[in-house]
Amino acid sequence: MSTQMWNEILEQPAVLESCGRVNEKVLREIVTEVSRRNIQSVIIAARGTSDHAAVYGKYVIEYELGIPVSLAAPSIFTIYKKKLKLPGTLVIGISQSGKAADVLEVLKNAGESGALTVSITNDPNSPLATGAMYHLYCNAGLEKSVAATKTFTAEIFLIAQLVAEWGQNSLFKKELGQLPQNLFKGLDTDAIKMKMERYRFIQECFVLARGINYAVALESALKIQESTYVRAKAYATSDFYHGPFAMIEKDMPVIVYAPDGPSFVDVMQMIKRLKENLVDLIVVSNVNEAIELGNCNFKIPQTSNDLLSPFYNAVIAQMLACELAVIKGLNPDQPRGLKKVTITL
Ligand code: AGP
């Protein structure tokens, strides 16, 4: 079965290349304004997949710039009608459609309260694109599948580019410039299809990662939930020890994102503990030690920087969900009860 979701996943190298190119000027303008205002804190507002891009944003900004980032509670503005004191704050609203009413409300209030506002959307004419002081454009083309794929990687790519520009980190800029051409390096799509067969009948699973890949664990679980209806739940490995571990039962596989880097030792400990408990493990990694312990495994390219592995892991997460849906006889483009654009307040 050919799906829009699969086709859109395959578009990602081209999407990243073009979204990097079209935003060069505005990225520089934002950084000039950030310096002029001496920005000392960041708040990000988003929902669904865009909210997972926000989690990536929190890690990449705090890691690279040492500036604290919090994720907005939109109901403070939309339901409780409160104001925040925001001078010296950058508020970023992320929405693929650019129509998220609550995110718009956060940006509007933030601008009135003295914040610098930036939106990231895939529609330059949307309310969020036109309502923020600056707009970063995903330029991903129309995304038809309900499951967001290319817009997610475009969002995190733009955040990473903003951070590289803000920190004047020329190595990170170079690595991001090379990412589109490397994104599918070594990827064996037939193997992904074949390997997912084993999981045709699963009803539940867990998805684990640590550090910057926590964003991918969240996104991976969401992709599985909406495309396959499998009850997938994401945790940081550190949280999984504190109770959720007890939920593990037979026929409940655990997907672990375990790239090389500062979080590897911690994630590897969890992999070993799961193995001792005879858990069926799906390991996504570029380290043989981890890959060898997987009942099923997916290899990603080596990365020179921990901030890059989420891109490779996201592609595997999307393909894995899409294939599992097809194997289960479902159409991931049209999940039951969902629409492409969801407006919440
Ligand atoms: C993504 O796969 C989901 N269908 C959903 O989370 C989606 O990303 C979200 O509803 C989009 O909202 P946005 O247009 O405000 O980003």
Tab-separated table of C-alpha atoms and ligand atoms in Angstrom:
chain	number	residue	atom	x	y	z
A	1	MET	CA	0.000	0.000	0.000
A	2	SER	CA	1.404	3.377	-0.967
A	3	THR	CA	0.693	6.065	1.623
A	4	GLN	CA	1.036	9.823	1.702
A	5	MET	CA	2.785	9.462	5.041
A	6	TRP	CA	5.542	7.334	3.503
A	7	ASN	CA	5.938	9.684	0.530
A	8	GLU	CA	6.141	12.691	2.840
A	9	ILE	CA	8.768	10.969	5.006
A	10	LEU	CA	10.860	10.500	1.860
A	11	GLU	CA	10.653	14.220	1.023
A	12	GLN	CA	12.581	15.231	4.153
A	13	PRO	CA	16.104	15.695	2.766
A	14	ALA	CA	14.754	18.151	0.172
A	15	VAL	CA	12.534	19.888	2.730
A	16	LEU	CA	15.421	20.468	5.154
A	17	GLU	CA	17.639	21.741	2.395
A	18	SER	CA	15.063	24.277	1.193
A	19	CYS	CA	13.834	25.423	4.594
A	20	GLY	CA	17.418	26.159	5.608
A	21	ARG	CA	17.903	28.234	2.493
A	22	VAL	CA	14.713	30.344	2.608
A	23	ASN	CA	15.151	31.412	6.233
A	24	GLU	CA	18.770	32.598	6.154
A	25	LYS	CA	17.916	36.318	6.159
A	26	VAL	CA	15.196	36.218	8.801
A	27	LEU	CA	17.390	34.072	11.072
A	28	ARG	CA	20.021	36.815	11.034
A	29	GLU	CA	17.358	39.471	11.713
A	30	ILE	CA	16.015	37.541	14.701
A	31	VAL	CA	19.499	37.153	16.184
A	32	THR	CA	20.158	40.904	15.795
A	33	GLU	CA	16.937	41.626	17.680
A	34	VAL	CA	17.717	38.972	20.316
A	35	SER	CA	21.052	40.722	21.017
A	36	ARG	CA	19.503	44.185	20.996
A	37	ARG	CA	16.959	43.082	23.597
A	38	ASN	CA	19.503	41.043	25.589
A	39	ILE	CA	17.170	38.036	25.709
A	40	GLN	CA	17.702	35.997	28.893
A	41	SER	CA	14.878	33.462	28.802
A	42	VAL	CA	12.736	31.595	26.282
A	43	ILE	CA	9.182	30.245	26.399
A	44	ILE	CA	7.858	27.916	23.693
A	45	ALA	CA	4.162	27.260	23.007
A	46	ALA	CA	2.930	24.419	20.789
A	47	ARG	CA	0.658	21.345	20.639
A	48	GLY	CA	1.003	17.758	19.452
A	49	THR	CA	3.969	17.100	17.187
A	50	SER	CA	4.923	20.781	17.339
A	51	ASP	CA	5.097	20.469	21.125
A	52	HIS	CA	7.657	17.700	20.692
A	53	ALA	CA	9.635	20.035	18.460
A	54	ALA	CA	9.425	22.461	21.404
A	55	VAL	CA	10.987	19.838	23.694
A	56	TYR	CA	13.872	19.538	21.215
A	57	GLY	CA	14.038	23.348	21.310
A	58	LYS	CA	14.338	23.391	25.098
A	59	TYR	CA	17.317	21.031	25.025
A	60	VAL	CA	19.136	22.614	22.117
A	61	ILE	CA	18.775	26.183	23.454
A	62	GLU	CA	19.773	25.271	27.015
A	63	TYR	CA	22.692	23.074	25.831
A	64	GLU	CA	24.114	25.517	23.310
A	65	LEU	CA	23.240	28.914	24.774
A	66	GLY	CA	22.776	28.328	28.520
A	67	ILE	CA	19.495	30.240	28.368
A	68	PRO	CA	16.636	28.680	30.356
A	69	VAL	CA	13.614	27.536	28.352
A	70	SER	CA	10.142	26.709	29.632
A	71	LEU	CA	7.220	25.229	27.773
A	72	ALA	CA	4.161	27.500	27.930
A	73	ALA	CA	0.947	26.643	29.748
A	74	PRO	CA	-1.455	28.255	27.216
A	75	SER	CA	-4.422	27.972	29.602
A	76	ILE	CA	-2.799	30.658	31.788
A	77	PHE	CA	-3.748	33.031	28.943
A	78	THR	CA	-6.758	31.332	27.302
A	79	ILE	CA	-8.695	29.997	30.291
A	80	TYR	CA	-7.399	31.927	33.299
A	81	LYS	CA	-6.956	35.196	31.342
A	82	LYS	CA	-3.724	36.018	33.193
A	83	LYS	CA	-0.700	38.026	32.038
A	84	LEU	CA	3.006	37.243	32.480
A	85	LYS	CA	5.887	39.681	32.902
A	86	LEU	CA	7.948	39.076	29.766
A	87	PRO	CA	10.530	41.775	28.987
A	88	GLY	CA	13.838	40.114	28.058
A	89	THR	CA	11.992	36.968	26.995
A	90	LEU	CA	11.771	35.365	23.567
A	91	VAL	CA	8.444	33.577	23.050
A	92	ILE	CA	8.352	31.054	20.205
A	93	GLY	CA	5.046	29.662	18.915
A	94	ILE	CA	5.220	26.507	16.793
A	95	SER	CA	2.280	25.280	14.705
A	96	GLN	CA	2.454	23.379	11.417
A	97	SER	CA	-0.862	24.817	10.236
A	98	GLY	CA	-0.219	28.190	11.869
A	99	LYS	CA	-3.815	28.020	13.105
A	100	ALA	CA	-3.332	26.868	16.705
A	101	ALA	CA	-5.642	29.306	18.525
A	102	ASP	CA	-4.077	28.803	21.947
A	103	VAL	CA	-0.540	29.226	20.635
A	104	LEU	CA	-1.659	32.422	18.875
A	105	GLU	CA	-3.132	33.698	22.130
A	106	VAL	CA	0.163	33.037	23.917
A	107	LEU	CA	2.091	34.965	21.240
A	108	LYS	CA	-0.374	37.859	21.231
A	109	ASN	CA	-0.249	38.236	25.016
A	110	ALA	CA	3.523	37.820	25.029
A	111	GLY	CA	3.988	40.624	22.492
A	112	GLU	CA	1.732	42.937	24.563
A	113	SER	CA	3.732	42.032	27.694
A	114	GLY	CA	7.094	43.052	26.238
A	115	ALA	CA	8.377	39.784	24.747
A	116	LEU	CA	10.028	39.268	21.392
A	117	THR	CA	7.810	36.853	19.441
A	118	VAL	CA	8.755	34.353	16.737
A	119	SER	CA	6.510	31.799	15.048
A	120	ILE	CA	7.448	28.640	13.159
A	121	THR	CA	4.779	27.414	10.730
A	122	ASN	CA	4.316	25.715	7.392
A	123	ASP	CA	1.910	28.401	6.128
A	124	PRO	CA	3.279	31.937	5.631
A	125	ASN	CA	-0.256	33.359	5.408
A	126	SER	CA	-1.548	31.747	8.587
A	127	PRO	CA	-2.595	33.736	11.691
A	128	LEU	CA	0.511	32.658	13.572
A	129	ALA	CA	2.866	33.527	10.728
A	130	THR	CA	1.419	37.007	10.349
A	131	GLY	CA	0.752	37.555	14.084
A	132	ALA	CA	4.341	37.123	15.325
A	133	MET	CA	7.093	39.736	15.046
A	134	TYR	CA	9.220	37.252	13.047
A	135	HIS	CA	8.255	34.115	11.138
A	136	LEU	CA	10.349	31.048	10.318
A	137	TYR	CA	8.875	29.134	7.390
A	138	CYS	CA	9.090	25.323	7.240
A	139	ASN	CA	8.623	25.455	3.454
A	140	ALA	CA	7.747	21.751	3.588
A	141	GLY	CA	5.037	21.851	0.931
A	142	LEU	CA	1.507	20.650	1.626
A	143	GLU	CA	1.441	17.851	4.186
A	144	LYS	CA	-1.563	15.673	3.368
A	145	SER	CA	-1.166	12.826	5.807
A	146	VAL	CA	-2.727	13.495	9.209
A	147	ALA	CA	0.494	12.197	10.733
A	148	ALA	CA	2.997	15.039	10.647
A	149	THR	CA	6.463	13.994	9.474
A	150	LYS	CA	8.317	16.457	7.247
A	151	THR	CA	6.918	19.421	9.181
A	152	PHE	CA	8.342	18.002	12.433
A	153	THR	CA	11.887	17.701	11.102
A	154	ALA	CA	11.574	21.122	9.438
A	155	GLU	CA	10.538	22.628	12.794
A	156	ILE	CA	13.470	21.140	14.699
A	157	PHE	CA	15.834	22.034	11.860
A	158	LEU	CA	14.746	25.682	12.068
A	159	ILE	CA	15.156	25.758	15.843
A	160	ALA	CA	18.640	24.245	15.524
A	161	GLN	CA	19.533	26.799	12.855
A	162	LEU	CA	18.304	29.653	15.019
A	163	VAL	CA	20.474	28.383	17.872
A	164	ALA	CA	23.541	27.934	15.631
A	165	GLU	CA	23.116	31.514	14.364
A	166	TRP	CA	22.425	32.896	17.843
A	167	GLY	CA	25.519	31.187	19.307
A	168	GLN	CA	27.634	32.006	16.222
A	169	ASN	CA	28.577	28.318	16.233
A	170	SER	CA	30.093	27.798	12.807
A	171	LEU	CA	30.735	24.074	13.337
A	172	PHE	CA	27.073	23.455	14.242
A	173	LYS	CA	26.018	25.524	11.199
A	174	LYS	CA	28.245	23.382	8.987
A	175	GLU	CA	26.892	20.142	10.490
A	176	LEU	CA	23.331	21.329	9.898
A	177	GLY	CA	24.241	22.274	6.333
A	178	GLN	CA	25.396	18.687	5.714
A	179	LEU	CA	22.414	17.077	7.425
A	180	PRO	CA	19.959	17.015	4.460
A	181	GLN	CA	22.356	15.012	2.270
A	182	ASN	CA	23.182	12.616	5.135
A	183	LEU	CA	19.648	12.132	6.457
A	184	PHE	CA	18.982	8.826	4.652
A	185	LYS	CA	22.589	7.598	4.662
A	186	GLY	CA	22.671	3.805	5.040
A	187	LEU	CA	18.889	3.636	5.421
A	188	ASP	CA	17.455	0.278	4.338
A	189	THR	CA	13.722	0.894	3.939
A	190	ASP	CA	12.985	-2.720	2.911
A	191	ALA	CA	14.568	-3.938	6.139
A	192	ILE	CA	12.299	-1.619	8.126
A	193	LYS	CA	9.233	-3.108	6.424
A	194	MET	CA	10.456	-6.661	7.052
A	195	LYS	CA	11.466	-6.105	10.661
A	196	MET	CA	8.124	-4.589	11.676
A	197	GLU	CA	6.215	-7.773	10.619
A	198	ARG	CA	7.138	-9.318	13.963
A	199	TYR	CA	5.064	-6.636	15.757
A	200	ARG	CA	1.845	-7.031	13.739
A	201	PHE	CA	-0.266	-7.984	16.786
A	202	ILE	CA	1.107	-5.675	19.472
A	203	GLN	CA	-1.445	-3.570	21.344
A	204	GLU	CA	0.858	-1.709	23.688
A	205	CYS	CA	4.474	-0.586	23.804
A	206	PHE	CA	6.833	1.819	25.541
A	207	VAL	CA	9.247	4.253	23.937
A	208	LEU	CA	12.351	5.382	25.833
A	209	ALA	CA	15.210	7.832	25.339
A	210	ARG	CA	17.234	10.313	27.364
A	211	GLY	CA	18.396	13.907	26.947
A	212	ILE	CA	17.738	15.546	23.617
A	213	ASN	CA	16.194	12.366	22.201
A	214	TYR	CA	13.398	12.520	24.783
A	215	ALA	CA	11.690	14.710	22.158
A	216	VAL	CA	11.962	11.825	19.675
A	217	ALA	CA	10.582	9.316	22.203
A	218	LEU	CA	7.512	11.553	22.632
A	219	GLU	CA	7.126	11.994	18.884
A	220	SER	CA	7.699	8.291	18.194
A	221	ALA	CA	4.942	7.347	20.650
A	222	LEU	CA	2.536	9.885	19.114
A	223	LYS	CA	3.234	8.593	15.585
A	224	ILE	CA	2.521	5.021	16.741
A	225	GLN	CA	-0.635	6.033	18.638
A	226	GLU	CA	-2.295	7.876	15.769
A	227	SER	CA	-1.114	5.656	12.901
A	228	THR	CA	-1.526	2.204	14.456
A	229	TYR	CA	-3.812	2.745	17.510
A	230	VAL	CA	-1.217	0.892	19.580
A	231	ARG	CA	-1.127	2.323	23.100
A	232	ALA	CA	2.406	3.676	23.013
A	233	LYS	CA	3.757	5.584	25.981
A	234	ALA	CA	6.991	7.588	26.036
A	235	TYR	CA	9.307	8.115	28.988
A	236	ALA	CA	12.751	9.456	29.685
A	237	THR	CA	14.747	6.397	30.820
A	238	SER	CA	15.320	8.203	34.135
A	239	ASP	CA	11.548	8.424	34.748
A	240	PHE	CA	10.869	4.875	33.616
A	241	TYR	CA	12.670	3.522	36.711
A	242	HIS	CA	10.318	5.443	39.001
A	243	GLY	CA	7.237	3.240	38.622
A	244	PRO	CA	6.375	2.711	34.929
A	245	PHE	CA	8.876	-0.164	34.727
A	246	ALA	CA	6.377	-2.248	36.726
A	247	MET	CA	3.826	-2.071	33.879
A	248	ILE	CA	5.942	-4.193	31.556
A	249	GLU	CA	4.287	-7.453	30.563
A	250	LYS	CA	4.586	-10.087	27.867
A	251	ASP	CA	3.973	-8.872	24.274
A	252	MET	CA	4.748	-5.286	25.273
A	253	PRO	CA	7.892	-4.334	23.330
A	254	VAL	CA	10.061	-1.405	24.333
A	255	ILE	CA	11.568	0.872	21.691
A	256	VAL	CA	14.807	2.466	22.904
A	257	TYR	CA	16.610	5.320	21.139
A	258	ALA	CA	20.246	4.874	22.172
A	259	PRO	CA	22.573	7.015	20.068
A	260	ASP	CA	26.237	7.440	20.877
A	261	GLY	CA	26.845	10.523	23.023
A	262	PRO	CA	26.581	11.765	26.609
A	263	SER	CA	23.295	9.892	27.305
A	264	PHE	CA	24.494	6.526	25.992
A	265	VAL	CA	25.763	5.057	29.281
A	266	ASP	CA	22.494	5.827	31.029
A	267	VAL	CA	20.335	4.421	28.213
A	268	MET	CA	22.549	1.324	27.972
A	269	GLN	CA	21.920	0.600	31.656
A	270	MET	CA	18.204	0.615	30.943
A	271	ILE	CA	18.670	-1.664	27.918
A	272	LYS	CA	20.528	-4.190	30.092
A	273	ARG	CA	17.885	-4.018	32.806
A	274	LEU	CA	15.111	-4.596	30.226
A	275	LYS	CA	17.074	-7.488	28.754
A	276	GLU	CA	17.381	-9.122	32.184
A	277	ASN	CA	13.603	-8.886	32.409
A	278	LEU	CA	13.210	-10.677	29.038
A	279	VAL	CA	11.598	-7.655	27.381
A	280	ASP	CA	11.298	-7.629	23.572
A	281	LEU	CA	13.619	-4.747	22.636
A	282	ILE	CA	13.570	-2.582	19.527
A	283	VAL	CA	16.892	-0.712	19.588
A	284	VAL	CA	17.611	2.347	17.426
A	285	SER	CA	21.302	3.172	17.725
A	286	ASN	CA	24.668	3.683	16.090
A	287	VAL	CA	26.547	1.727	18.768
A	288	ASN	CA	27.042	-2.019	18.226
A	289	GLU	CA	26.973	-2.771	21.953
A	290	ALA	CA	23.349	-1.558	22.070
A	291	ILE	CA	22.314	-2.879	18.674
A	292	GLU	CA	23.417	-6.421	19.585
A	293	LEU	CA	20.981	-6.511	22.492
A	294	GLY	CA	17.928	-5.679	20.361
A	295	ASN	CA	15.450	-8.382	19.320
A	296	CYS	CA	14.994	-5.980	16.445
A	297	ASN	CA	17.331	-3.133	15.649
A	298	PHE	CA	17.702	-0.130	13.386
A	299	LYS	CA	21.093	1.402	12.735
A	300	ILE	CA	21.456	5.176	12.352
A	301	PRO	CA	24.568	7.004	11.042
A	302	GLN	CA	27.383	8.088	13.352
A	303	THR	CA	26.964	11.661	14.586
A	304	SER	CA	29.597	14.190	15.535
A	305	ASN	CA	27.200	16.104	17.762
A	306	ASP	CA	24.446	14.887	20.127
A	307	LEU	CA	22.086	17.550	18.761
A	308	LEU	CA	21.965	15.803	15.367
A	309	SER	CA	20.893	12.256	16.298
A	310	PRO	CA	17.224	13.304	16.812
A	311	PHE	CA	16.942	13.874	13.041
A	312	TYR	CA	18.048	10.332	12.191
A	313	ASN	CA	15.998	8.846	15.020
A	314	ALA	CA	12.908	10.798	13.922
A	315	VAL	CA	13.081	9.282	10.438
A	316	ILE	CA	13.220	5.760	11.914
A	317	ALA	CA	10.346	6.628	14.298
A	318	GLN	CA	8.191	7.802	11.396
A	319	MET	CA	8.982	4.849	9.131
A	320	LEU	CA	8.465	2.356	11.907
A	321	ALA	CA	4.990	3.787	12.719
A	322	CYS	CA	3.966	4.046	9.076
A	323	GLU	CA	5.003	0.464	8.281
A	324	LEU	CA	3.395	-0.959	11.386
A	325	ALA	CA	0.120	0.726	10.379
A	326	VAL	CA	0.267	-0.770	6.897
A	327	ILE	CA	1.153	-4.226	8.278
A	328	LYS	CA	-1.871	-3.965	10.573
A	329	GLY	CA	-4.059	-3.148	7.555
A	330	LEU	CA	-4.626	0.466	8.610
A	331	ASN	CA	-4.354	3.686	6.613
A	332	PRO	CA	-1.964	6.009	8.488
A	333	ASP	CA	-3.035	8.968	6.324
A	334	GLN	CA	-6.562	8.959	7.729
A	335	PRO	CA	-6.558	7.825	11.367
A	336	ARG	CA	-10.011	7.329	12.879
A	337	GLY	CA	-11.416	10.349	14.711
A	338	LEU	CA	-8.655	12.765	13.693
A	339	LYS	CA	-8.410	15.744	11.347
A	340	LYS	CA	-5.278	17.369	9.973
A	341	VAL	CA	-5.865	20.614	11.848
A	342	THR	CA	-6.944	20.497	15.468
A	343	ILE	CA	-7.865	23.785	17.130
A	344	THR	CA	-7.731	23.924	20.916
A	345	LEU	CA	-8.034	26.763	23.382
B	1	AGP	C1	0.790	14.979	14.277
B	1	AGP	O1	1.120	13.767	13.757
B	1	AGP	C2	-0.573	15.070	14.839
B	1	AGP	N1	-1.560	14.742	13.894
B	1	AGP	C3	-0.844	16.372	15.576
B	1	AGP	O2	-0.122	16.381	16.765
B	1	AGP	C4	-0.486	17.626	14.803
B	1	AGP	O3	0.909	17.756	14.776
B	1	AGP	C5	-1.053	18.860	15.465
B	1	AGP	O4	-2.423	18.732	15.670
B	1	AGP	C6	-0.792	20.015	14.565
B	1	AGP	O5	-1.077	21.194	15.204
B	1	AGP	P1	-0.400	22.501	14.632
B	1	AGP	O6	-0.907	22.672	13.234
B	1	AGP	O7	-0.815	23.580	15.562
B	1	AGP	O8	1.087	22.238	14.681
